[in-house]
PDB file of C-alpha atoms in Angstrom:
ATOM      1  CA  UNK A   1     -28.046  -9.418 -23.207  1.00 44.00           C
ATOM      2  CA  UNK A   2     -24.137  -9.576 -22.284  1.00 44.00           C
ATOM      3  CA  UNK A   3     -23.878  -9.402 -18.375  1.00 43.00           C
ATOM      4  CA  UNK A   4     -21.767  -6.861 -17.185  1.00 44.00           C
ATOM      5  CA  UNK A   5     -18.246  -7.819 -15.555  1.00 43.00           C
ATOM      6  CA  UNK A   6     -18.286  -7.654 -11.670  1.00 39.00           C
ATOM      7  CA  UNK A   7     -15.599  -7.000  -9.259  1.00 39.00           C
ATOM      8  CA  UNK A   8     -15.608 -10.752  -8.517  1.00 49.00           C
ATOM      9  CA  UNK A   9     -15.139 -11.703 -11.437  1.00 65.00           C
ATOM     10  CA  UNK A  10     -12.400  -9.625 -13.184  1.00 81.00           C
ATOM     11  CA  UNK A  11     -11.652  -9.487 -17.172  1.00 90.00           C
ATOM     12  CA  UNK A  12      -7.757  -9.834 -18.026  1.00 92.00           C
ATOM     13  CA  UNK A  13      -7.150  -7.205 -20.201  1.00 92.00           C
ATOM     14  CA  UNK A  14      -4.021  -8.981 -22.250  1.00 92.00           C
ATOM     15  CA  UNK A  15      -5.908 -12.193 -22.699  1.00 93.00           C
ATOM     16  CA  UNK A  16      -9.472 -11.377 -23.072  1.00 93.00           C
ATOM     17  CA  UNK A  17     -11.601 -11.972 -26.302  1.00 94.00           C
ATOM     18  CA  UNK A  18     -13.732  -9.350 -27.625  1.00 93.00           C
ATOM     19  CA  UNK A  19     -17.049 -10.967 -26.158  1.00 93.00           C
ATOM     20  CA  UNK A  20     -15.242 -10.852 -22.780  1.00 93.00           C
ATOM     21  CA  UNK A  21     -14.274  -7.375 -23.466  1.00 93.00           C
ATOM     22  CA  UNK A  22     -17.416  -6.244 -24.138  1.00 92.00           C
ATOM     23  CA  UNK A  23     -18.651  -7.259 -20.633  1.00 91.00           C
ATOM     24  CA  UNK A  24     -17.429  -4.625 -19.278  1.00 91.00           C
ATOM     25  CA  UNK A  25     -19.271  -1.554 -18.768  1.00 87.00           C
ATOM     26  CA  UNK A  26     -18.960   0.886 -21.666  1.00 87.00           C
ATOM     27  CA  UNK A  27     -16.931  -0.941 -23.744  1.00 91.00           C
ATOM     28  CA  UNK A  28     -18.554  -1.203 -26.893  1.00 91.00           C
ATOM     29  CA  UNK A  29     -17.213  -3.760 -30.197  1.00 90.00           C
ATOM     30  CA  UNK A  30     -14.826  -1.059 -31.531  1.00 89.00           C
ATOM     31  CA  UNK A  31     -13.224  -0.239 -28.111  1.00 89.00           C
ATOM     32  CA  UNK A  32     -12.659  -4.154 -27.712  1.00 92.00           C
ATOM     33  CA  UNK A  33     -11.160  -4.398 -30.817  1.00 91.00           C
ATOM     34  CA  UNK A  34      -8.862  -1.406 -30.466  1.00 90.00           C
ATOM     35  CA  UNK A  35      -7.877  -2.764 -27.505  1.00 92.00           C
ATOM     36  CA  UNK A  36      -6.731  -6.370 -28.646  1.00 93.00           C
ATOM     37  CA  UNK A  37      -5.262  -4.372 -31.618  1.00 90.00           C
ATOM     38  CA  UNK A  38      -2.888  -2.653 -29.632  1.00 88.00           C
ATOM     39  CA  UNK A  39      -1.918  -5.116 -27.557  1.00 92.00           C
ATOM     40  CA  UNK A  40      -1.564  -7.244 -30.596  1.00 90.00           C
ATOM     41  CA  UNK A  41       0.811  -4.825 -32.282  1.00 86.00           C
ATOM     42  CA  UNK A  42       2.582  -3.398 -28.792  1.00 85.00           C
ATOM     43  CA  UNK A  43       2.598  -6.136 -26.497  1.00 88.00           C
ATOM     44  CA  UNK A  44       0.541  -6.743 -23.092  1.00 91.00           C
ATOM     45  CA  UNK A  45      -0.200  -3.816 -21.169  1.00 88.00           C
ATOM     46  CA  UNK A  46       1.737  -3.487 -17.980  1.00 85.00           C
ATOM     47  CA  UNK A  47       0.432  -0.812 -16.283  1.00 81.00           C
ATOM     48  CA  UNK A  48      -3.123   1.168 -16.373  1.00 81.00           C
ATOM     49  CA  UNK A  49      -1.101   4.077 -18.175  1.00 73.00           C
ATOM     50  CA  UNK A  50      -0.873   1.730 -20.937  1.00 79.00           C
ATOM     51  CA  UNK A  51      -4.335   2.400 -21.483  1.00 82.00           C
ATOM     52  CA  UNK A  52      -4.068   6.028 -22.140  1.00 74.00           C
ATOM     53  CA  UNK A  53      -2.649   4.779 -25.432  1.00 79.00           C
ATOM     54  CA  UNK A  54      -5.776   3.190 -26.833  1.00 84.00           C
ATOM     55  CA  UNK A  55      -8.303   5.698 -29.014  1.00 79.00           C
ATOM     56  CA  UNK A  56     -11.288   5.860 -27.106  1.00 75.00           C
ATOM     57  CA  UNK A  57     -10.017   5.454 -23.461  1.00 81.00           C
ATOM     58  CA  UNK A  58      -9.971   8.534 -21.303  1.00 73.00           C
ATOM     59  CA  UNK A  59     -10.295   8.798 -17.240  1.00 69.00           C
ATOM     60  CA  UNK A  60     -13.858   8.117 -17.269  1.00 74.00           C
ATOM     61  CA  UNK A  61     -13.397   4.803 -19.345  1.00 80.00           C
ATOM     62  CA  UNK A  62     -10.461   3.910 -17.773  1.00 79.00           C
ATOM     63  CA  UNK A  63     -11.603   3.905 -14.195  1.00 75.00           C
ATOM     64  CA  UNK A  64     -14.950   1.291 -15.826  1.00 82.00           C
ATOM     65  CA  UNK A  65     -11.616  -0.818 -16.877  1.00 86.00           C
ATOM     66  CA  UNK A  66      -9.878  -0.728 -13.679  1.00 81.00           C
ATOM     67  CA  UNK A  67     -13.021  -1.413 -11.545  1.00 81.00           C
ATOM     68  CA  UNK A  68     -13.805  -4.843 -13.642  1.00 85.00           C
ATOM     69  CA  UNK A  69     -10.594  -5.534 -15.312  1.00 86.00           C
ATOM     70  CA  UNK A  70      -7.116  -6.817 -14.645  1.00 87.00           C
ATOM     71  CA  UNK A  71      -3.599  -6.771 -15.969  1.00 85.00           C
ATOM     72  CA  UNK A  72      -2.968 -10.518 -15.829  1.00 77.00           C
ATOM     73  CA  UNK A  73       1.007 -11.174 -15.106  1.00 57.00           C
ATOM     74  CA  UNK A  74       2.066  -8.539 -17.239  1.00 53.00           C
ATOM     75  CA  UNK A  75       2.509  -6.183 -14.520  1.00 49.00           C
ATOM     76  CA  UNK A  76       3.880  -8.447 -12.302  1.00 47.00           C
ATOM     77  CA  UNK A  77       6.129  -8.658 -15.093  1.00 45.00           C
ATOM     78  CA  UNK A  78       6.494  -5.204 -15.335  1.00 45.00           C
ATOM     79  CA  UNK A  79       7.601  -4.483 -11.873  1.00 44.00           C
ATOM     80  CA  UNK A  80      10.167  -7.006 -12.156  1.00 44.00           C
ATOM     81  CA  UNK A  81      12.032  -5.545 -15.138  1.00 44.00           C
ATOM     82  CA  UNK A  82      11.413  -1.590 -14.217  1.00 41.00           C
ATOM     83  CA  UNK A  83      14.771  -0.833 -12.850  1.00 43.00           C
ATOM     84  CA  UNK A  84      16.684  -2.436 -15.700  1.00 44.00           C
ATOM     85  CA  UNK A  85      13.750  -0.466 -18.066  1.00 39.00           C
ATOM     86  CA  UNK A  86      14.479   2.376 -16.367  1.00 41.00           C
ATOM     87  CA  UNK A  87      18.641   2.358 -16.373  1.00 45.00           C
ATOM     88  CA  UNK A  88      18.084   1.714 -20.157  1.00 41.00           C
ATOM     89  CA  UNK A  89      15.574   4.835 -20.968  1.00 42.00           C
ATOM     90  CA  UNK A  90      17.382   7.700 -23.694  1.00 40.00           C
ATOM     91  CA  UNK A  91      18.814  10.472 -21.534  1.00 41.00           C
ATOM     92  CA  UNK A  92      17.473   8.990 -17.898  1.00 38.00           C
ATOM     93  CA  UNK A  93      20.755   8.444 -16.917  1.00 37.00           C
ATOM     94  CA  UNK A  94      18.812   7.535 -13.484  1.00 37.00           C
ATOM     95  CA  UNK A  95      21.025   6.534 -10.659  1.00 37.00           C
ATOM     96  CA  UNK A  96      19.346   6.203  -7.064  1.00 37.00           C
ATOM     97  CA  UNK A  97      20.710   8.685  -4.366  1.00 38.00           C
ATOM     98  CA  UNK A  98      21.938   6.891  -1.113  1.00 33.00           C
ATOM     99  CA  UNK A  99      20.426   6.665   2.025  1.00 33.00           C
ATOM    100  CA  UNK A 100      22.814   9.248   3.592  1.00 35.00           C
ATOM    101  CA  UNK A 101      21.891  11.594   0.374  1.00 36.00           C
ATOM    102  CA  UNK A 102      18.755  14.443   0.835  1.00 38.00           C
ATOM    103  CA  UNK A 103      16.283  12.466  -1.351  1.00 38.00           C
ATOM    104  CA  UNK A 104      16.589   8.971   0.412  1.00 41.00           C
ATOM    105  CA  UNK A 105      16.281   5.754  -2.398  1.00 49.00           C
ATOM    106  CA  UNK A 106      13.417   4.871  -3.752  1.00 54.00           C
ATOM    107  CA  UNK A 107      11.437   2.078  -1.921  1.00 49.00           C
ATOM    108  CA  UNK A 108      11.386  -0.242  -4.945  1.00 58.00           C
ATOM    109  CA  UNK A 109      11.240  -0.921  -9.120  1.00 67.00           C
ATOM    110  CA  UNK A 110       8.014   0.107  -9.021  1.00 68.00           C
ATOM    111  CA  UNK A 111       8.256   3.595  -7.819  1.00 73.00           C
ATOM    112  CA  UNK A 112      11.475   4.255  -9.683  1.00 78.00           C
ATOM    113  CA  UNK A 113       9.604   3.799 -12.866  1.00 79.00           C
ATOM    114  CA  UNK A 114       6.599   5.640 -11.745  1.00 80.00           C
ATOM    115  CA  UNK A 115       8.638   8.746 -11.129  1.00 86.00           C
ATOM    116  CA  UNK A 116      10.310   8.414 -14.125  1.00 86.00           C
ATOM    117  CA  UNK A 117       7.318   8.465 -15.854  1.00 87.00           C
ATOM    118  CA  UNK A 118       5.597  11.661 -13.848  1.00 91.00           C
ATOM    119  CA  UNK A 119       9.327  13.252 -15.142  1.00 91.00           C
ATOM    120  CA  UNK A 120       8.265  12.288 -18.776  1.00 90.00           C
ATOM    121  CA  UNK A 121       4.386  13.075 -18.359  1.00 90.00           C
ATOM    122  CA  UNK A 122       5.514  16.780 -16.829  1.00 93.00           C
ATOM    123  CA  UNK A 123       7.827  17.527 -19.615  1.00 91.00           C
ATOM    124  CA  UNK A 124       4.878  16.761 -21.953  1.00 92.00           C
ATOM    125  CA  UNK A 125       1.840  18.297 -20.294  1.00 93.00           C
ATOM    126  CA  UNK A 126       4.426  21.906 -20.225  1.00 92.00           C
ATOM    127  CA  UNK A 127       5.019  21.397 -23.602  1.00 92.00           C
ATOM    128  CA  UNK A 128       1.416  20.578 -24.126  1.00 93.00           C
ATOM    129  CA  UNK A 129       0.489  24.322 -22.753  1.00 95.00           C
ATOM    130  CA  UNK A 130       3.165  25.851 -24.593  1.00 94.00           C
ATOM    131  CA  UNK A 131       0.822  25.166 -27.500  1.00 94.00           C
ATOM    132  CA  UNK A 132      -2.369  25.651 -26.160  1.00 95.00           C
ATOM    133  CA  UNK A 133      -1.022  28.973 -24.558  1.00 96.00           C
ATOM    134  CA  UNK A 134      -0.415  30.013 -28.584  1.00 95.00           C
ATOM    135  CA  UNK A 135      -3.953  28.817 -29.780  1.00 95.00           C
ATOM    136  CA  UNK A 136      -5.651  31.099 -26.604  1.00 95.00           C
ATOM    137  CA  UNK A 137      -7.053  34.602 -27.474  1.00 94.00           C
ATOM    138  CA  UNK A 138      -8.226  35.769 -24.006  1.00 95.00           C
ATOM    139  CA  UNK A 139      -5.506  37.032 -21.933  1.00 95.00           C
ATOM    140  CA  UNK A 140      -6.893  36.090 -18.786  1.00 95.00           C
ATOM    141  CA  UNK A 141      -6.868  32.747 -20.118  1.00 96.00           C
ATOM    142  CA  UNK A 142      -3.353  32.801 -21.347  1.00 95.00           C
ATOM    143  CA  UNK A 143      -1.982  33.899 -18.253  1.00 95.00           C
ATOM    144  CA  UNK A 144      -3.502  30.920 -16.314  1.00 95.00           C
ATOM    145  CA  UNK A 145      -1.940  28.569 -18.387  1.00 96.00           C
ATOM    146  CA  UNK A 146       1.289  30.003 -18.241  1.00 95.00           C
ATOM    147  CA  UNK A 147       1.241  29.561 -14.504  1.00 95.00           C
ATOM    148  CA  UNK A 148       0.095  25.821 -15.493  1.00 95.00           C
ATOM    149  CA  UNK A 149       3.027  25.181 -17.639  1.00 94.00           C
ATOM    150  CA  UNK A 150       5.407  26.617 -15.128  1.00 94.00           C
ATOM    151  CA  UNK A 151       4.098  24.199 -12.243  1.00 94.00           C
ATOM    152  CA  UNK A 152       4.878  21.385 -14.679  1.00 94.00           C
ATOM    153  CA  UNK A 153       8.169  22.432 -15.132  1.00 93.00           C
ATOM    154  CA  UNK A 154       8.824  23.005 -11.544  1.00 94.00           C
ATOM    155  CA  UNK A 155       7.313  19.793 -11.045  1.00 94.00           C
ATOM    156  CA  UNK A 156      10.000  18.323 -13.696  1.00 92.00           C
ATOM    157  CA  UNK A 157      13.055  19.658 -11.915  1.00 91.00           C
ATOM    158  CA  UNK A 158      12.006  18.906  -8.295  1.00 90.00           C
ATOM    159  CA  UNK A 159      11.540  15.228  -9.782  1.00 90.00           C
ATOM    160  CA  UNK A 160      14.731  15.031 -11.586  1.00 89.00           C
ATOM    161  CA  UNK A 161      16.438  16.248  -8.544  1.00 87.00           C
ATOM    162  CA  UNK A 162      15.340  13.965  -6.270  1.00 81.00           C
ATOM    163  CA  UNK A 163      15.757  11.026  -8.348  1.00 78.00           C
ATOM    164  CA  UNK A 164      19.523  12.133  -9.169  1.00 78.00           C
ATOM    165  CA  UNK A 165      18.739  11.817 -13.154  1.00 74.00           C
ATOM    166  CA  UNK A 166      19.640  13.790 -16.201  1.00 76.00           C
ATOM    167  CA  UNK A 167      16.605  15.074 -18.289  1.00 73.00           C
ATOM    168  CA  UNK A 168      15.297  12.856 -20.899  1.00 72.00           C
ATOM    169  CA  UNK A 169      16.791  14.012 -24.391  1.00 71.00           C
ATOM    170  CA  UNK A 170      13.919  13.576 -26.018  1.00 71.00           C
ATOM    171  CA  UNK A 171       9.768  12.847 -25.118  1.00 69.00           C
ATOM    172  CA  UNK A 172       8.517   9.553 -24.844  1.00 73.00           C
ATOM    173  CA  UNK A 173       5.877   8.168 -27.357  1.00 77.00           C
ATOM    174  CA  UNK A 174       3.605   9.167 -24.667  1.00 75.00           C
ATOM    175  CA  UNK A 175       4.702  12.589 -24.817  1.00 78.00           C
ATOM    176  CA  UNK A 176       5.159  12.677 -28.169  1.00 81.00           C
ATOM    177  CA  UNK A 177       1.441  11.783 -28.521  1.00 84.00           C
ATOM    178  CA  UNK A 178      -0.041  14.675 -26.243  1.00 87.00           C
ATOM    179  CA  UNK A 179       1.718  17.183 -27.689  1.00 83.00           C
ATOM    180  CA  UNK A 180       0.374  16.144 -31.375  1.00 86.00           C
ATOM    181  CA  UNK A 181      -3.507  15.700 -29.788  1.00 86.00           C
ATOM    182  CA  UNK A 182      -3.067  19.337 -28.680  1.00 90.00           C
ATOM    183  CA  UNK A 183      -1.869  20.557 -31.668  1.00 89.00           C
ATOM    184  CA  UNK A 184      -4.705  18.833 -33.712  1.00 89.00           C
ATOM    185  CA  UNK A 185      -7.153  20.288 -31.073  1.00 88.00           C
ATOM    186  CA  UNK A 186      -6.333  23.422 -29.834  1.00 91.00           C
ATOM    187  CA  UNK A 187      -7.354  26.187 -32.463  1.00 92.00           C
ATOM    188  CA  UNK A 188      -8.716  29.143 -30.030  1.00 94.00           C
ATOM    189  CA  UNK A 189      -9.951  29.012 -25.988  1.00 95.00           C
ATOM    190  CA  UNK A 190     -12.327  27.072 -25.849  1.00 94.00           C
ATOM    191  CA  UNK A 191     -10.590  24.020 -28.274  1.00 93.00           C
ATOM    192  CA  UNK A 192      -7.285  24.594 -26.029  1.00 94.00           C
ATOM    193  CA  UNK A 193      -8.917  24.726 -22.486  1.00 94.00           C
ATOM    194  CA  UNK A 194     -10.409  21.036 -23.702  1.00 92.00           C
ATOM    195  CA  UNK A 195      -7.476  19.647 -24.681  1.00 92.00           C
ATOM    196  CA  UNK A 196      -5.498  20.708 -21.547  1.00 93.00           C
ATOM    197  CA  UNK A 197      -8.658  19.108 -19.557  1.00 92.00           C
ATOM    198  CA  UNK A 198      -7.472  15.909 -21.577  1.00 90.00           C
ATOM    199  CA  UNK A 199      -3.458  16.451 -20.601  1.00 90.00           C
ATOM    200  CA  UNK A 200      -4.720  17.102 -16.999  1.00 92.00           C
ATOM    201  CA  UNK A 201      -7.146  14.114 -16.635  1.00 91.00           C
ATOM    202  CA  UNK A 202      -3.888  11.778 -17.850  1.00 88.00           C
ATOM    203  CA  UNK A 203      -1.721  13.899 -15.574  1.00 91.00           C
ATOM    204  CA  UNK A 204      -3.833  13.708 -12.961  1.00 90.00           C
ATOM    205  CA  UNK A 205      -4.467   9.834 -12.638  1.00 89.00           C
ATOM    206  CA  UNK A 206      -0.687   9.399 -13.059  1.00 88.00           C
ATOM    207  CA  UNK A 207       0.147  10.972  -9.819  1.00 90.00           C
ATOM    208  CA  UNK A 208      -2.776   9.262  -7.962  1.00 88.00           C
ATOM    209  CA  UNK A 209      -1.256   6.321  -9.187  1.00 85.00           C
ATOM    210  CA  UNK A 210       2.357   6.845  -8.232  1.00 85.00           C
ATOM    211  CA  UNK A 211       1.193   7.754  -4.526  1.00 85.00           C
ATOM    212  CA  UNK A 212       0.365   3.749  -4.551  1.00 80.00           C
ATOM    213  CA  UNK A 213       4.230   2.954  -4.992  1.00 77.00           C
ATOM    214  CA  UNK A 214       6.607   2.619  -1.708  1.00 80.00           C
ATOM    215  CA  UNK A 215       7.765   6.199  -2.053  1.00 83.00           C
ATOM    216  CA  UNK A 216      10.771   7.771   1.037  1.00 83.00           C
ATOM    217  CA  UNK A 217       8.758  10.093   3.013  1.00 85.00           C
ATOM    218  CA  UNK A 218      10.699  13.277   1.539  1.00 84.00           C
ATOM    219  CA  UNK A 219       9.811  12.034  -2.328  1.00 87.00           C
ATOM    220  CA  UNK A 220       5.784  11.472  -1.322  1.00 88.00           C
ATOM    221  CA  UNK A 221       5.244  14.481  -0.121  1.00 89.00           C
ATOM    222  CA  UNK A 222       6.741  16.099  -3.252  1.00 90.00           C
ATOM    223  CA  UNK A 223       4.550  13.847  -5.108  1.00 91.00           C
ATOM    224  CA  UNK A 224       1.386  15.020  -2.980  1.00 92.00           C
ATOM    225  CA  UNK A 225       2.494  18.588  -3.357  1.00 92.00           C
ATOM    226  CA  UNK A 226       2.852  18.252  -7.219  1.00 92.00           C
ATOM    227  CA  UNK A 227      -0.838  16.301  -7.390  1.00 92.00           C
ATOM    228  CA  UNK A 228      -2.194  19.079  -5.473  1.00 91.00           C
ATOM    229  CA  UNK A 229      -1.440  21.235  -8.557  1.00 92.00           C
ATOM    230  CA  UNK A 230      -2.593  18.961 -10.753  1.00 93.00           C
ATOM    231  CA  UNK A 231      -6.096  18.751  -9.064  1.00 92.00           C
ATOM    232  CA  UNK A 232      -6.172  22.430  -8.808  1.00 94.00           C
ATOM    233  CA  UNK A 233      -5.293  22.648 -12.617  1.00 94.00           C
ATOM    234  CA  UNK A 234      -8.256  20.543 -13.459  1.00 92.00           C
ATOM    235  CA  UNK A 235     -10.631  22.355 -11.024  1.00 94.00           C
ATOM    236  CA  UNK A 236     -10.084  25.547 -12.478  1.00 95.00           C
ATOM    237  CA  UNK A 237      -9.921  24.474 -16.382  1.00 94.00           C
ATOM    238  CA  UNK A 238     -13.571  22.716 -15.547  1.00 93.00           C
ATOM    239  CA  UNK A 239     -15.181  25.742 -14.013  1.00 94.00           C
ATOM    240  CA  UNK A 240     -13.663  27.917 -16.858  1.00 94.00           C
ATOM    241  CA  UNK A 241     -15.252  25.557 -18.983  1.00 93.00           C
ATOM    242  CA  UNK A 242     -18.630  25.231 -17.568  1.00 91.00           C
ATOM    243  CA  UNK A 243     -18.878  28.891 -16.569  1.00 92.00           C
ATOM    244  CA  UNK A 244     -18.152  29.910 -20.274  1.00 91.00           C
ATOM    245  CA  UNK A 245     -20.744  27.595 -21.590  1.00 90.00           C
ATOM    246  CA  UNK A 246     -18.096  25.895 -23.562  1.00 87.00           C
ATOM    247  CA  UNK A 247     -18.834  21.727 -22.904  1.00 73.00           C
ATOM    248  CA  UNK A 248     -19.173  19.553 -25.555  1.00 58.00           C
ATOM    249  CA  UNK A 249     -22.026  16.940 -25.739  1.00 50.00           C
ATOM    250  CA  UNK A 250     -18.963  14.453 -26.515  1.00 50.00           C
ATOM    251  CA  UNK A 251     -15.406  15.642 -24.923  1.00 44.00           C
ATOM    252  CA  UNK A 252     -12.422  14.075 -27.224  1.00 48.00           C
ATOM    253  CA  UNK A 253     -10.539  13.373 -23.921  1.00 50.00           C
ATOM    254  CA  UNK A 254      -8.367  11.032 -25.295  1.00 53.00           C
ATOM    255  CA  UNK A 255      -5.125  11.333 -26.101  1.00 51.00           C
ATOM    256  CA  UNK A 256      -4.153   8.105 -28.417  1.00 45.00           C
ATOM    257  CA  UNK A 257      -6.732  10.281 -30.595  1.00 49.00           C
ATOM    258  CA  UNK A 258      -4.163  12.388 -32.585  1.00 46.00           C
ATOM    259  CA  UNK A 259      -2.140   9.130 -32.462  1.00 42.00           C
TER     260      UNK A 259
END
């Protein structure tokens, strides 16, 4: 039998061979091969987001990946070429506010493109409800997910404004990709409330990982603000779930799914 990756000894994602893949906890031969295929076809991964991308890899197997894997260089790599990524993004038209302006600059590369990327994660996750709002019959139901896509929103403009940037003309593949998984999924309330369990798990992990960047004070705490939401989100789609009888022996939490 295989032995299991440890901590101490940690499997580079963007190198590793399928045997060395399949080390890891709960990766099976077809998740190690869709993972080398996408890398293959998209380039290294550079950040744990990346992930998200690959069918078969939701919160649950990404936090197995995280816990035994690594990213090698590439997100060494990453960090280095974020700003220039970032100037360069359709519509971002990012520009950092000054010291002496309300929202302070952002502490480095890094945290630059992780806001950028809670901006373009936001925009999807509303437009994500918008569609799960029209598959819903219940209007209890409905209601609460209005109030869900309106905190996205919300969360979208706060961002925007504190990062001094235009809104994106257009969603990001990423986007682009929830908002097709939830229309593939969502066909009444108990098909939409999974999906937007999905949206919220990727949502959800995003924040937790931008509160790792070097974040000014005044941005953080909009950050922790906005996660609070997020975390509330999830709460209440779970118990709606659960309460309702509505879990699946096998939750499609993925998003690269409808990909």
């Amino acid at each position: 039998m295989t032995k299991k990756a440890s901590r101490e000894a940690r499997v580079d994602l963007n190198t590793a061979t399928e045997e060395e893949l399949t080390a890891i906890e709960g990766v099976d031969g077809e998740r190690a091969r869709l993972i080398i295929e996408h890398r293959s076809e998209r380039g290294p991964f550079r950040s744990w987001e990346d992930l998200h991308l690959v069918p078969g890899i939701d919160g649950v197997m990404l936090g197995k990946l995280q816990r035994s894997g690594s990213l090698g260089g590439a997100a060494q790599a990453s960090k280095a070429g974020a700003g220039e990524a970032a100037e360069a993004a359709p519509g971002s038209a990012t520009k950092r506010r000054s010291s002496e302006g309300e929202g302070g600059e952002l502490g480095d590369a890094t945290a630059l493109e992780q806001i950028m990327g809670l901006i373009l994660l936001d925009r999807a996750a509303a437009e994500a409800y918008r569609v799960a709002i029209g598959a819903c019959k219940t209007p209890e139901i409905k209601k609460q997910l209005e109030g869900f896509r309106a905190d996205h929103e919300r969360h979208e403009r706060e961002l925007l404004d504190a990062l001094g940037a235009s809104p994106p003309d257009e969603a990001d593949e990423r986007g682009q990709c929830i908002r097709r998984y939830t229309e593939l999924s969502a066909r009444e309330d108990r098909t939409a409330l999974v999906a937007m369990r999905g949206n919220e798990e990727l949502t959800n992990d995003a924040y937790a990982s931008a509160l790792a960047s070097d974040l000014p004070e005044e941005v953080r705490r909009m950050v922790e603000a906005n996660w609070q939401d997020e975390r509330r989100h999830i709460r209440w789609i779970n118990e709606e779930i659960r309460t309702r009888g509505w879990e699946l022996p096998e939750v499609p939490s993925t998003l690269a799914e409808a990909a």
